Amino acid sequence: MSSLTFGPIRHGDSLVRLRPPRLSDFDRWREIRLRDRAWIEPHWGTSPLSWEQRHTPRIWARECLVARADMRAGRRFVGVIEVDGWFAGQIEYTIIDADSGTAEASAWIDAGAAGRGLIGRALLLLCDYMFRVHGVARVLAPVSVDNDPALRCLRGLGFRHEATMVRAYDAGGARKDHTLWALTPADLAAAQLPPLVPADPADVPVVEPRTSRSTYPPSTAPGAVAASTGVPRAVVALAALRWSVWSVREKLRRYRPAGPVALIFPEGPNTVVRTLTRMDRAQWSRVRRTRVTATSSFPRSRQEGLRTEEGSSAGQDRSKSRAQWYRTLWHTRFGLRSPSGLRLVLDVNGTYAGEFHLYDSPLPCQATGLYTWVDPLRVEPELWAAALRSVVEHAFAELGVRRMAAEIPVGDTVTAAVVAAAGFAHEGLLRAHRGPSGLCADHDLWGLT
């Protein structure tokens, strides 16, 4: 995606185009962001840096480098919203779950260009491309409950409200509730929006911004963009070095050993929630076979191919199961930070009776995901809820978790009652969503902070 350019298309008296960011955009980017601080910062992620420190040449160089790397890898598209040849804002689409075809959208625009439908036109342009070319099935957009302009924009484009996530994001210096909106190809068709009209080639800006018949920018003198100095090469080199060091450090952090977990609670005599051990291999394999047969699904992980391919032999199945076991056991050593998260066993009288799986949720809610199941022949709902409460207490007190989210298929009333008894609150309904079990269906979203 690193070389994609969309448009220009005509919108009223303006031409709108999306293109990858450039180092030479720095001056214009910084000018708008500093001028519109009151417009942007309340809805932007909290940082220990001041607003001015967050808009330096090094920060912009890092943003461009990371964007290019992610676009080359196909993980996201980061674009500049260009209006009549002028830098006017940014838009981003991140593939948060490639298996289910789910992407997250976010955008911001110059306050002087707001209210004209320009950002909605840019969102529509990219949604249309993601649906047609990349096979994206759902585009999600989290928006702060007090961001009225963004909410009006999403409603006008046909996005549908699915959930209100309590204290989901740390934005503007505090954790805020965010609404979650979703758009599917069917929603876009039902909205009956005006078609995207390409601009006449004669009107396409080539190098210089348009200065005649242009309604943007309202407060910048002509030629200001052409005089942009961009980012010095030395600053770019330093930003690349710092980013490389940070990336290596983050990868190594995932493999920092974590201590074993053993949670005992008064409601469960002879019951413990503990870390997976080598002695669990036989029961883990038995449980896996039983659950795959019974439900045709299993907790998914990008590191684990948990589903059996059609036509594979029994020997291949055993080989896959063995490899998955050792991979799961290896990741267990590193706890919640590991690539597959933290997997805890519900042990009842020495029997593998259930699991609690904590992982990085692919939903845009800054949450630790929770997937849990038990053997109903060995565990009553009351005991299950008590065990879950002990896991929640451990996660918040010992692991530093700030929010947990559980996606439960509609109709699974037993699991829903258990998470409710553990303190989770129902936040909304995710339509045609592929949950952690691998099942693509409507899911209720439950959250706890």
Short mmCIF file of N, CA and C in Angstrom, two decimals, residues 1-10 15-20 71 76-83 91 93 121-134 196-199 204-205:
data_model
loop_
_atom_site.label_atom_id
_atom_site.label_comp_id
_atom_site.label_asym_id
_atom_site.label_seq_id
_atom_site.Cartn_x
_atom_site.Cartn_y
_atom_site.Cartn_z
N MET A 1 0.82 -1.21 0.00
CA MET A 1 0.00 0.00 0.00
C MET A 1 0.86 1.27 0.00
N SER A 2 2.18 1.14 0.06
CA SER A 2 3.03 2.30 0.31
C SER A 2 3.04 3.30 -0.84
N SER A 3 2.58 2.92 -2.03
CA SER A 3 2.58 3.84 -3.16
C SER A 3 1.18 4.18 -3.64
N LEU A 4 0.17 3.80 -2.87
CA LEU A 4 -1.21 4.03 -3.30
C LEU A 4 -1.57 5.52 -3.23
N THR A 5 -2.26 5.99 -4.26
CA THR A 5 -2.81 7.33 -4.27
C THR A 5 -4.25 7.21 -4.75
N PHE A 6 -5.17 7.89 -4.06
CA PHE A 6 -6.59 7.81 -4.39
C PHE A 6 -7.07 9.18 -4.83
N GLY A 7 -7.77 9.22 -5.94
CA GLY A 7 -8.29 10.47 -6.44
C GLY A 7 -7.31 11.12 -7.42
N PRO A 8 -7.52 12.40 -7.69
CA PRO A 8 -8.46 13.27 -6.97
C PRO A 8 -9.91 13.05 -7.42
N ILE A 9 -10.80 13.34 -6.49
CA ILE A 9 -12.22 13.34 -6.80
C ILE A 9 -12.77 14.72 -6.48
N ARG A 10 -13.86 15.04 -7.13
CA ARG A 10 -14.44 16.36 -6.93
C ARG A 10 -15.41 16.32 -5.75
N LEU A 15 -10.99 19.72 -4.88
CA LEU A 15 -10.48 18.42 -5.30
C LEU A 15 -9.85 17.74 -4.09
N VAL A 16 -10.24 16.50 -3.84
CA VAL A 16 -9.74 15.74 -2.69
C VAL A 16 -8.91 14.58 -3.19
N ARG A 17 -7.74 14.41 -2.61
CA ARG A 17 -6.86 13.31 -2.97
C ARG A 17 -6.24 12.72 -1.71
N LEU A 18 -6.01 11.42 -1.71
CA LEU A 18 -5.33 10.73 -0.62
C LEU A 18 -4.01 10.19 -1.16
N ARG A 19 -2.95 10.39 -0.41
CA ARG A 19 -1.62 9.92 -0.81
C ARG A 19 -0.81 9.59 0.44
N PRO A 20 0.27 8.81 0.29
CA PRO A 20 1.12 8.51 1.45
C PRO A 20 1.79 9.78 1.98
N MET A 71 2.75 -0.07 5.69
CA MET A 71 2.07 -0.16 4.40
C MET A 71 2.75 -1.18 3.48
N ARG A 76 -1.52 -1.70 7.25
CA ARG A 76 -2.40 -0.53 7.32
C ARG A 76 -2.08 0.42 6.18
N PHE A 77 -3.02 1.34 5.94
CA PHE A 77 -2.80 2.43 5.00
C PHE A 77 -2.85 3.73 5.78
N VAL A 78 -1.80 4.53 5.67
CA VAL A 78 -1.75 5.84 6.30
C VAL A 78 -1.68 6.87 5.18
N GLY A 79 -2.67 7.72 5.11
CA GLY A 79 -2.73 8.67 4.01
C GLY A 79 -2.85 10.10 4.46
N VAL A 80 -2.43 10.99 3.59
CA VAL A 80 -2.61 12.43 3.77
C VAL A 80 -3.86 12.84 3.01
N ILE A 81 -4.72 13.59 3.67
CA ILE A 81 -5.89 14.17 3.00
C ILE A 81 -5.44 15.48 2.37
N GLU A 82 -5.44 15.51 1.06
CA GLU A 82 -4.98 16.68 0.31
C GLU A 82 -6.18 17.35 -0.31
N VAL A 83 -6.37 18.64 -0.03
CA VAL A 83 -7.49 19.41 -0.56
C VAL A 83 -6.94 20.52 -1.44
N ILE A 91 -5.57 10.31 7.40
CA ILE A 91 -6.55 9.23 7.53
C ILE A 91 -5.79 7.92 7.62
N TYR A 93 -6.24 3.46 7.95
CA TYR A 93 -6.99 2.21 8.02
C TYR A 93 -6.01 1.13 8.45
N ARG A 121 -15.80 12.26 2.81
CA ARG A 121 -15.50 11.85 1.44
C ARG A 121 -14.22 11.00 1.41
N ALA A 122 -13.25 11.38 2.21
CA ALA A 122 -12.00 10.62 2.28
C ALA A 122 -12.24 9.23 2.87
N LEU A 123 -13.04 9.17 3.94
CA LEU A 123 -13.37 7.88 4.54
C LEU A 123 -14.10 6.98 3.55
N LEU A 124 -15.04 7.57 2.83
CA LEU A 124 -15.81 6.80 1.85
C LEU A 124 -14.91 6.26 0.75
N LEU A 125 -13.96 7.06 0.30
CA LEU A 125 -13.05 6.65 -0.76
C LEU A 125 -12.25 5.42 -0.35
N LEU A 126 -11.75 5.44 0.89
CA LEU A 126 -10.95 4.32 1.36
C LEU A 126 -11.81 3.10 1.70
N CYS A 127 -12.99 3.32 2.26
CA CYS A 127 -13.88 2.19 2.55
C CYS A 127 -14.22 1.44 1.27
N ASP A 128 -14.55 2.19 0.23
CA ASP A 128 -14.88 1.57 -1.05
C ASP A 128 -13.72 0.72 -1.55
N TYR A 129 -12.50 1.24 -1.44
CA TYR A 129 -11.32 0.49 -1.88
C TYR A 129 -11.10 -0.75 -1.02
N MET A 130 -11.21 -0.61 0.29
CA MET A 130 -10.97 -1.74 1.20
C MET A 130 -11.99 -2.86 0.95
N PHE A 131 -13.23 -2.50 0.72
CA PHE A 131 -14.26 -3.51 0.47
C PHE A 131 -14.02 -4.23 -0.86
N ARG A 132 -13.72 -3.48 -1.92
CA ARG A 132 -13.62 -4.06 -3.25
C ARG A 132 -12.31 -4.80 -3.49
N VAL A 133 -11.20 -4.23 -3.04
CA VAL A 133 -9.88 -4.76 -3.39
C VAL A 133 -9.30 -5.67 -2.32
N HIS A 134 -9.42 -5.28 -1.05
CA HIS A 134 -8.80 -6.05 0.03
C HIS A 134 -9.75 -7.04 0.70
N LEU A 196 -18.73 8.47 -6.13
CA LEU A 196 -17.46 9.18 -6.14
C LEU A 196 -17.18 9.64 -7.57
N VAL A 197 -17.06 10.94 -7.77
CA VAL A 197 -16.89 11.50 -9.11
C VAL A 197 -15.43 11.87 -9.32
N PRO A 198 -14.73 11.22 -10.27
CA PRO A 198 -13.34 11.59 -10.54
C PRO A 198 -13.25 13.01 -11.08
N ALA A 199 -12.13 13.66 -10.80
CA ALA A 199 -11.94 15.02 -11.28
C ALA A 199 -11.50 15.01 -12.74
N VAL A 204 -6.34 18.50 -12.20
CA VAL A 204 -5.54 17.78 -11.21
C VAL A 204 -4.29 18.58 -10.87
N PRO A 205 -4.06 18.90 -9.59
CA PRO A 205 -2.83 19.60 -9.22
C PRO A 205 -1.62 18.70 -9.42
#
